[in-house]
mmCIF file of C-alpha atoms in Angstrom:
data_model
loop_
_atom_site.group_PDB
_atom_site.id
_atom_site.type_symbol
_atom_site.label_atom_id
_atom_site.label_comp_id
_atom_site.label_asym_id
_atom_site.label_seq_id
_atom_site.Cartn_x
_atom_site.Cartn_y
_atom_site.Cartn_z
ATOM 1 C CA MET A 1 -9.949 -15.988 4.486
ATOM 2 C CA GLU A 2 -8.060 -19.160 5.313
ATOM 3 C CA ARG A 3 -6.013 -20.327 8.253
ATOM 4 C CA LEU A 4 -2.316 -20.813 7.522
ATOM 5 C CA ASP A 5 -0.968 -24.197 8.626
ATOM 6 C CA GLN A 6 2.194 -23.174 10.462
ATOM 7 C CA ALA A 7 3.473 -26.759 10.659
ATOM 8 C CA LYS A 8 3.666 -26.892 6.851
ATOM 9 C CA TRP A 9 4.731 -23.277 6.336
ATOM 10 C CA ALA A 10 8.135 -22.967 4.644
ATOM 11 C CA ARG A 11 8.871 -19.786 6.642
ATOM 12 C CA ARG A 12 7.987 -21.268 10.033
ATOM 13 C CA GLU A 13 11.524 -21.060 11.462
ATOM 14 C CA ILE A 14 11.981 -17.527 10.155
ATOM 15 C CA TYR A 15 8.660 -16.540 11.703
ATOM 16 C CA GLU A 16 9.652 -18.062 15.036
ATOM 17 C CA MET A 17 13.024 -16.298 15.053
ATOM 18 C CA PHE A 18 11.624 -12.832 14.360
ATOM 19 C CA SER A 19 8.786 -13.464 16.821
ATOM 20 C CA LYS A 20 11.400 -13.410 19.593
ATOM 21 C CA MET A 21 12.531 -9.895 18.707
ATOM 22 C CA ASP A 22 11.240 -6.814 20.497
ATOM 23 C CA TYR A 23 10.966 -4.840 17.252
ATOM 24 C CA PRO A 24 10.394 -7.042 14.181
ATOM 25 C CA PHE A 25 9.483 -4.181 11.836
ATOM 26 C CA TYR A 26 11.582 -2.759 9.014
ATOM 27 C CA SER A 27 11.176 -0.331 6.152
ATOM 28 C CA VAL A 28 12.744 -0.010 2.714
ATOM 29 C CA THR A 29 12.429 2.727 0.116
ATOM 30 C CA ILE A 30 12.539 1.885 -3.577
ATOM 31 C CA PRO A 31 12.349 4.060 -6.721
ATOM 32 C CA VAL A 32 9.301 3.455 -8.901
ATOM 33 C CA ASP A 33 8.787 4.787 -12.432
ATOM 34 C CA VAL A 34 5.307 6.359 -12.400
ATOM 35 C CA THR A 35 5.429 8.035 -15.822
ATOM 36 C CA GLU A 36 2.592 5.913 -17.197
ATOM 37 C CA ILE A 37 0.419 6.514 -14.133
ATOM 38 C CA LYS A 38 0.821 10.259 -14.550
ATOM 39 C CA ARG A 39 -0.010 10.085 -18.267
ATOM 40 C CA LEU A 40 -3.044 7.855 -17.821
ATOM 41 C CA SER A 41 -4.481 9.771 -14.874
ATOM 42 C CA LYS A 42 -4.195 13.022 -16.816
ATOM 43 C CA ALA A 43 -5.726 11.510 -19.975
ATOM 44 C CA ARG A 44 -8.706 10.015 -18.105
ATOM 45 C CA GLY A 45 -9.190 12.877 -15.660
ATOM 46 C CA VAL A 46 -8.647 10.843 -12.494
ATOM 47 C CA SER A 47 -6.435 11.467 -9.493
ATOM 48 C CA PHE A 48 -2.808 10.381 -9.778
ATOM 49 C CA TYR A 49 -2.908 9.630 -6.056
ATOM 50 C CA MET A 50 -5.988 7.418 -6.278
ATOM 51 C CA LEU A 51 -4.530 5.526 -9.229
ATOM 52 C CA MET A 52 -1.336 4.943 -7.245
ATOM 53 C CA VAL A 53 -3.385 3.594 -4.345
ATOM 54 C CA TRP A 54 -5.262 1.309 -6.747
ATOM 55 C CA VAL A 55 -2.223 -0.165 -8.485
ATOM 56 C CA CYS A 56 -0.225 -0.591 -5.258
ATOM 57 C CA THR A 57 -3.161 -2.374 -3.629
ATOM 58 C CA LYS A 58 -3.465 -4.688 -6.620
ATOM 59 C CA ALA A 59 0.252 -5.471 -6.514
ATOM 60 C CA LEU A 60 0.248 -6.168 -2.763
ATOM 61 C CA ASN A 61 -2.763 -8.447 -2.987
ATOM 62 C CA SER A 62 -0.973 -10.378 -5.738
ATOM 63 C CA VAL A 63 1.680 -11.481 -3.209
ATOM 64 C CA PRO A 64 -0.140 -13.714 -0.685
ATOM 65 C CA ASP A 65 2.404 -13.041 2.072
ATOM 66 C CA PHE A 66 1.270 -9.406 2.236
ATOM 67 C CA ARG A 67 -2.195 -10.707 3.123
ATOM 68 C CA ILE A 68 -1.004 -12.723 6.129
ATOM 69 C CA ARG A 69 -2.248 -11.422 9.481
ATOM 70 C CA ILE A 70 -1.248 -12.556 12.961
ATOM 71 C CA ARG A 71 -4.272 -13.073 15.182
ATOM 72 C CA GLY A 72 -3.277 -14.439 18.554
ATOM 73 C CA ASP A 73 -1.649 -17.826 18.049
ATOM 74 C CA GLU A 74 -3.052 -18.153 14.551
ATOM 75 C CA LEU A 75 -1.979 -16.881 11.159
ATOM 76 C CA VAL A 76 -4.647 -16.176 8.573
ATOM 77 C CA VAL A 77 -4.440 -15.245 4.902
ATOM 78 C CA LEU A 78 -6.974 -12.617 3.873
ATOM 79 C CA ASP A 79 -8.878 -13.022 0.641
ATOM 80 C CA GLN A 80 -8.253 -9.334 -0.035
ATOM 81 C CA ALA A 81 -6.688 -6.423 1.817
ATOM 82 C CA ASN A 82 -8.321 -3.037 1.243
ATOM 83 C CA PRO A 83 -6.752 0.426 1.109
ATOM 84 C CA SER A 84 -6.966 2.991 3.887
ATOM 85 C CA PHE A 85 -5.347 6.251 2.838
ATOM 86 C CA THR A 86 -4.785 9.813 3.946
ATOM 87 C CA TYR A 87 -6.576 12.539 2.001
ATOM 88 C CA MET A 88 -6.217 16.294 2.246
ATOM 89 C CA PRO A 89 -8.891 18.397 0.512
ATOM 90 C CA LYS A 90 -7.756 21.261 -1.693
ATOM 91 C CA GLY A 91 -7.325 24.443 0.302
ATOM 92 C CA SER A 92 -7.076 22.562 3.596
ATOM 93 C CA GLU A 93 -4.109 21.868 5.846
ATOM 94 C CA VAL A 94 -5.816 18.991 7.651
ATOM 95 C CA PHE A 95 -6.009 15.445 6.332
ATOM 96 C CA LYS A 96 -8.490 12.657 6.966
ATOM 97 C CA ILE A 97 -8.291 8.902 6.631
ATOM 98 C CA VAL A 98 -10.498 7.271 4.015
ATOM 99 C CA THR A 99 -11.129 3.536 3.771
ATOM 100 C CA LEU A 100 -12.965 1.709 1.011
ATOM 101 C CA PRO A 101 -12.960 -1.678 -0.725
ATOM 102 C CA TRP A 102 -10.544 -2.218 -3.585
ATOM 103 C CA GLU A 103 -12.231 -3.072 -6.866
ATOM 104 C CA PRO A 104 -10.682 -4.559 -10.020
ATOM 105 C CA GLU A 105 -11.706 -1.781 -12.414
ATOM 106 C CA TRP A 106 -9.252 1.054 -11.833
ATOM 107 C CA GLU A 107 -11.267 3.943 -13.252
ATOM 108 C CA SER A 108 -14.352 3.073 -11.214
ATOM 109 C CA PHE A 109 -12.236 2.751 -8.077
ATOM 110 C CA CYS A 110 -10.512 6.100 -8.632
ATOM 111 C CA ARG A 111 -13.758 7.975 -9.186
ATOM 112 C CA ASN A 112 -15.469 6.298 -6.220
ATOM 113 C CA ALA A 113 -12.462 6.966 -3.999
ATOM 114 C CA GLN A 114 -12.397 10.631 -5.003
ATOM 115 C CA GLU A 115 -16.119 11.018 -4.376
ATOM 116 C CA GLN A 116 -16.017 9.283 -1.008
ATOM 117 C CA SER A 117 -12.966 11.294 0.055
ATOM 118 C CA GLU A 118 -14.681 14.570 -0.764
ATOM 119 C CA GLN A 119 -17.934 13.574 0.940
ATOM 120 C CA GLN A 120 -16.421 12.245 4.168
ATOM 121 C CA THR A 121 -16.713 14.920 6.856
ATOM 122 C CA CYS A 122 -15.086 13.139 9.813
ATOM 123 C CA PHE A 123 -11.406 12.418 10.363
ATOM 124 C CA ILE A 124 -11.954 8.658 10.280
ATOM 125 C CA ARG A 125 -15.148 6.654 10.250
ATOM 126 C CA SER A 126 -15.824 4.550 13.332
ATOM 127 C CA GLY A 127 -15.160 0.838 13.070
ATOM 128 C CA GLU A 128 -12.817 1.005 10.089
ATOM 129 C CA GLU A 129 -9.552 0.412 11.949
ATOM 130 C CA THR A 130 -9.036 -3.308 11.352
ATOM 131 C CA ASP A 131 -6.056 -5.432 10.375
ATOM 132 C CA SER A 132 -7.607 -6.202 6.978
ATOM 133 C CA LEU A 133 -6.163 -3.019 5.499
ATOM 134 C CA ILE A 134 -3.151 -1.552 3.753
ATOM 135 C CA TYR A 135 -2.178 1.899 5.019
ATOM 136 C CA PHE A 136 -1.254 4.552 2.450
ATOM 137 C CA SER A 137 0.101 8.057 2.759
ATOM 138 C CA CYS A 138 1.806 10.633 0.570
ATOM 139 C CA THR A 139 3.934 13.749 1.046
ATOM 140 C CA PRO A 140 3.443 15.627 -2.249
ATOM 141 C CA TRP A 141 5.291 18.677 -0.884
ATOM 142 C CA PHE A 142 8.697 16.978 -0.779
ATOM 143 C CA ASP A 143 10.589 13.881 -1.849
ATOM 144 C CA PHE A 144 12.206 11.526 0.654
ATOM 145 C CA THR A 145 14.601 8.601 0.583
ATOM 146 C CA ALA A 146 13.598 7.051 3.917
ATOM 147 C CA LEU A 147 10.529 7.132 6.126
ATOM 148 C CA THR A 148 9.293 5.676 9.409
ATOM 149 C CA ASN A 149 5.682 5.290 10.493
ATOM 150 C CA GLU A 150 3.979 5.877 13.795
ATOM 151 C CA HIS A 151 2.098 3.000 15.402
ATOM 152 C CA ASN A 152 1.350 1.461 18.754
ATOM 153 C CA PHE A 153 3.883 -1.138 19.765
ATOM 154 C CA ASP A 154 2.214 -4.396 18.826
ATOM 155 C CA LYS A 155 4.421 -7.191 17.535
ATOM 156 C CA ASP A 156 1.370 -8.775 15.904
ATOM 157 C CA ASP A 157 0.777 -5.717 13.706
ATOM 158 C CA THR A 158 1.088 -7.039 10.158
ATOM 159 C CA VAL A 159 -0.644 -4.234 8.266
ATOM 160 C CA PRO A 160 1.672 -3.069 5.435
ATOM 161 C CA ARG A 161 2.341 0.673 5.308
ATOM 162 C CA LEU A 162 3.143 2.348 1.995
ATOM 163 C CA ALA A 163 4.009 5.979 1.355
ATOM 164 C CA TRP A 164 5.606 8.055 -1.374
ATOM 165 C CA GLY A 165 6.786 11.603 -1.735
ATOM 166 C CA LYS A 166 6.774 14.229 -4.445
ATOM 167 C CA TYR A 167 7.545 12.767 -7.841
ATOM 168 C CA TYR A 168 10.769 13.815 -9.519
ATOM 169 C CA GLN A 169 12.183 13.728 -13.050
ATOM 170 C CA GLU A 170 15.135 11.666 -14.152
ATOM 171 C CA ASN A 171 16.150 10.948 -17.757
ATOM 172 C CA GLY A 172 12.816 12.201 -19.029
ATOM 173 C CA ARG A 173 10.787 9.927 -16.726
ATOM 174 C CA LEU A 174 8.766 10.580 -13.567
ATOM 175 C CA TRP A 175 9.684 8.686 -10.416
ATOM 176 C CA VAL A 176 8.629 8.439 -6.789
ATOM 177 C CA HIS A 177 10.429 6.939 -3.839
ATOM 178 C CA LEU A 178 8.067 4.313 -2.425
ATOM 179 C CA SER A 179 8.446 3.419 1.241
ATOM 180 C CA VAL A 180 7.270 -0.042 2.279
ATOM 181 C CA GLU A 181 7.113 -0.852 5.995
ATOM 182 C CA VAL A 182 6.366 -4.426 7.023
ATOM 183 C CA ASN A 183 6.682 -6.956 9.827
ATOM 184 C CA HIS A 184 9.632 -9.309 9.310
ATOM 185 C CA ARG A 185 7.653 -12.076 11.000
ATOM 186 C CA THR A 186 5.662 -12.415 7.772
ATOM 187 C CA ILE A 187 7.514 -10.469 5.064
ATOM 188 C CA ASP A 188 11.096 -10.850 3.811
ATOM 189 C CA GLY A 189 13.066 -8.850 1.283
ATOM 190 C CA PHE A 190 12.199 -11.507 -1.291
ATOM 191 C CA HIS A 191 8.523 -10.611 -0.996
ATOM 192 C CA ILE A 192 9.231 -6.903 -1.391
ATOM 193 C CA GLY A 193 11.203 -7.761 -4.519
ATOM 194 C CA ALA A 194 8.210 -9.704 -5.823
ATOM 195 C CA LEU A 195 5.982 -6.740 -5.023
ATOM 196 C CA LYS A 196 8.266 -4.382 -6.945
ATOM 197 C CA ALA A 197 8.320 -6.657 -10.008
ATOM 198 C CA ILE A 198 4.523 -6.969 -10.043
ATOM 199 C CA LEU A 199 4.065 -3.243 -9.463
ATOM 200 C CA ASP A 200 6.319 -2.384 -12.406
ATOM 201 C CA ARG A 201 4.410 -4.812 -14.603
ATOM 202 C CA GLU A 202 1.001 -3.479 -13.549
ATOM 203 C CA ILE A 203 2.104 0.095 -14.216
ATOM 204 C CA GLN A 204 3.258 -0.961 -17.678
ATOM 205 C CA HIS A 205 -0.159 -2.539 -18.295
ATOM 206 C CA LEU A 206 -1.825 0.711 -17.277
ATOM 207 C CA GLY A 207 0.370 2.544 -19.752
ATOM 208 C CA GLU A 208 -0.917 0.297 -22.522
ATOM 209 C CA GLN A 209 -4.430 1.632 -21.825
ATOM 210 C CA ASN A 210 -3.348 5.209 -22.456
ATOM 211 C CA PRO A 211 -4.949 6.459 -25.697
ATOM 212 C CA ASP A 212 -1.985 8.756 -26.257
#
């Protein structure tokens, strides 16, 4: 983790402007082609959901601005943000929140995440609610084109929140609508565009690992 020098930060004036606003948060929803994720997860016997969490976390960490956190008067850049995601066991109507470190090998992460999710018996483990996370959720029962998230009103909250709905077919491909909620004090539309470009590229790379 490193401290961001605000005096030399190119976005300093933007940060100061949005810091004056009562509600600096915004959300966008973008379509993402997840055909290759579906194919690879099926071929390797891992969870589509866990693989989505893995690749989205990798893409977010690749854009340093998504790792900026506001801590009092200081801004810090995390070395790595880790995923914290909702998980609903089969046959249950109640979800829990699972948090674990991201790791660079996707198959190992997916299997570890599945195992930890199944073994966790509490709603959320104590001490895991920090700002060093990325929040994930999914509504596999329905698609959506817009989404808002619940949170305490804290203008310093810079934890990105990602969610997607039920995937849908279009022109022979599978898609999801991906909601990205951020704090405009640290994230602009440019950064979300960079995230989308990296995410598309990482999904393509995953597709190249598909034996089919």
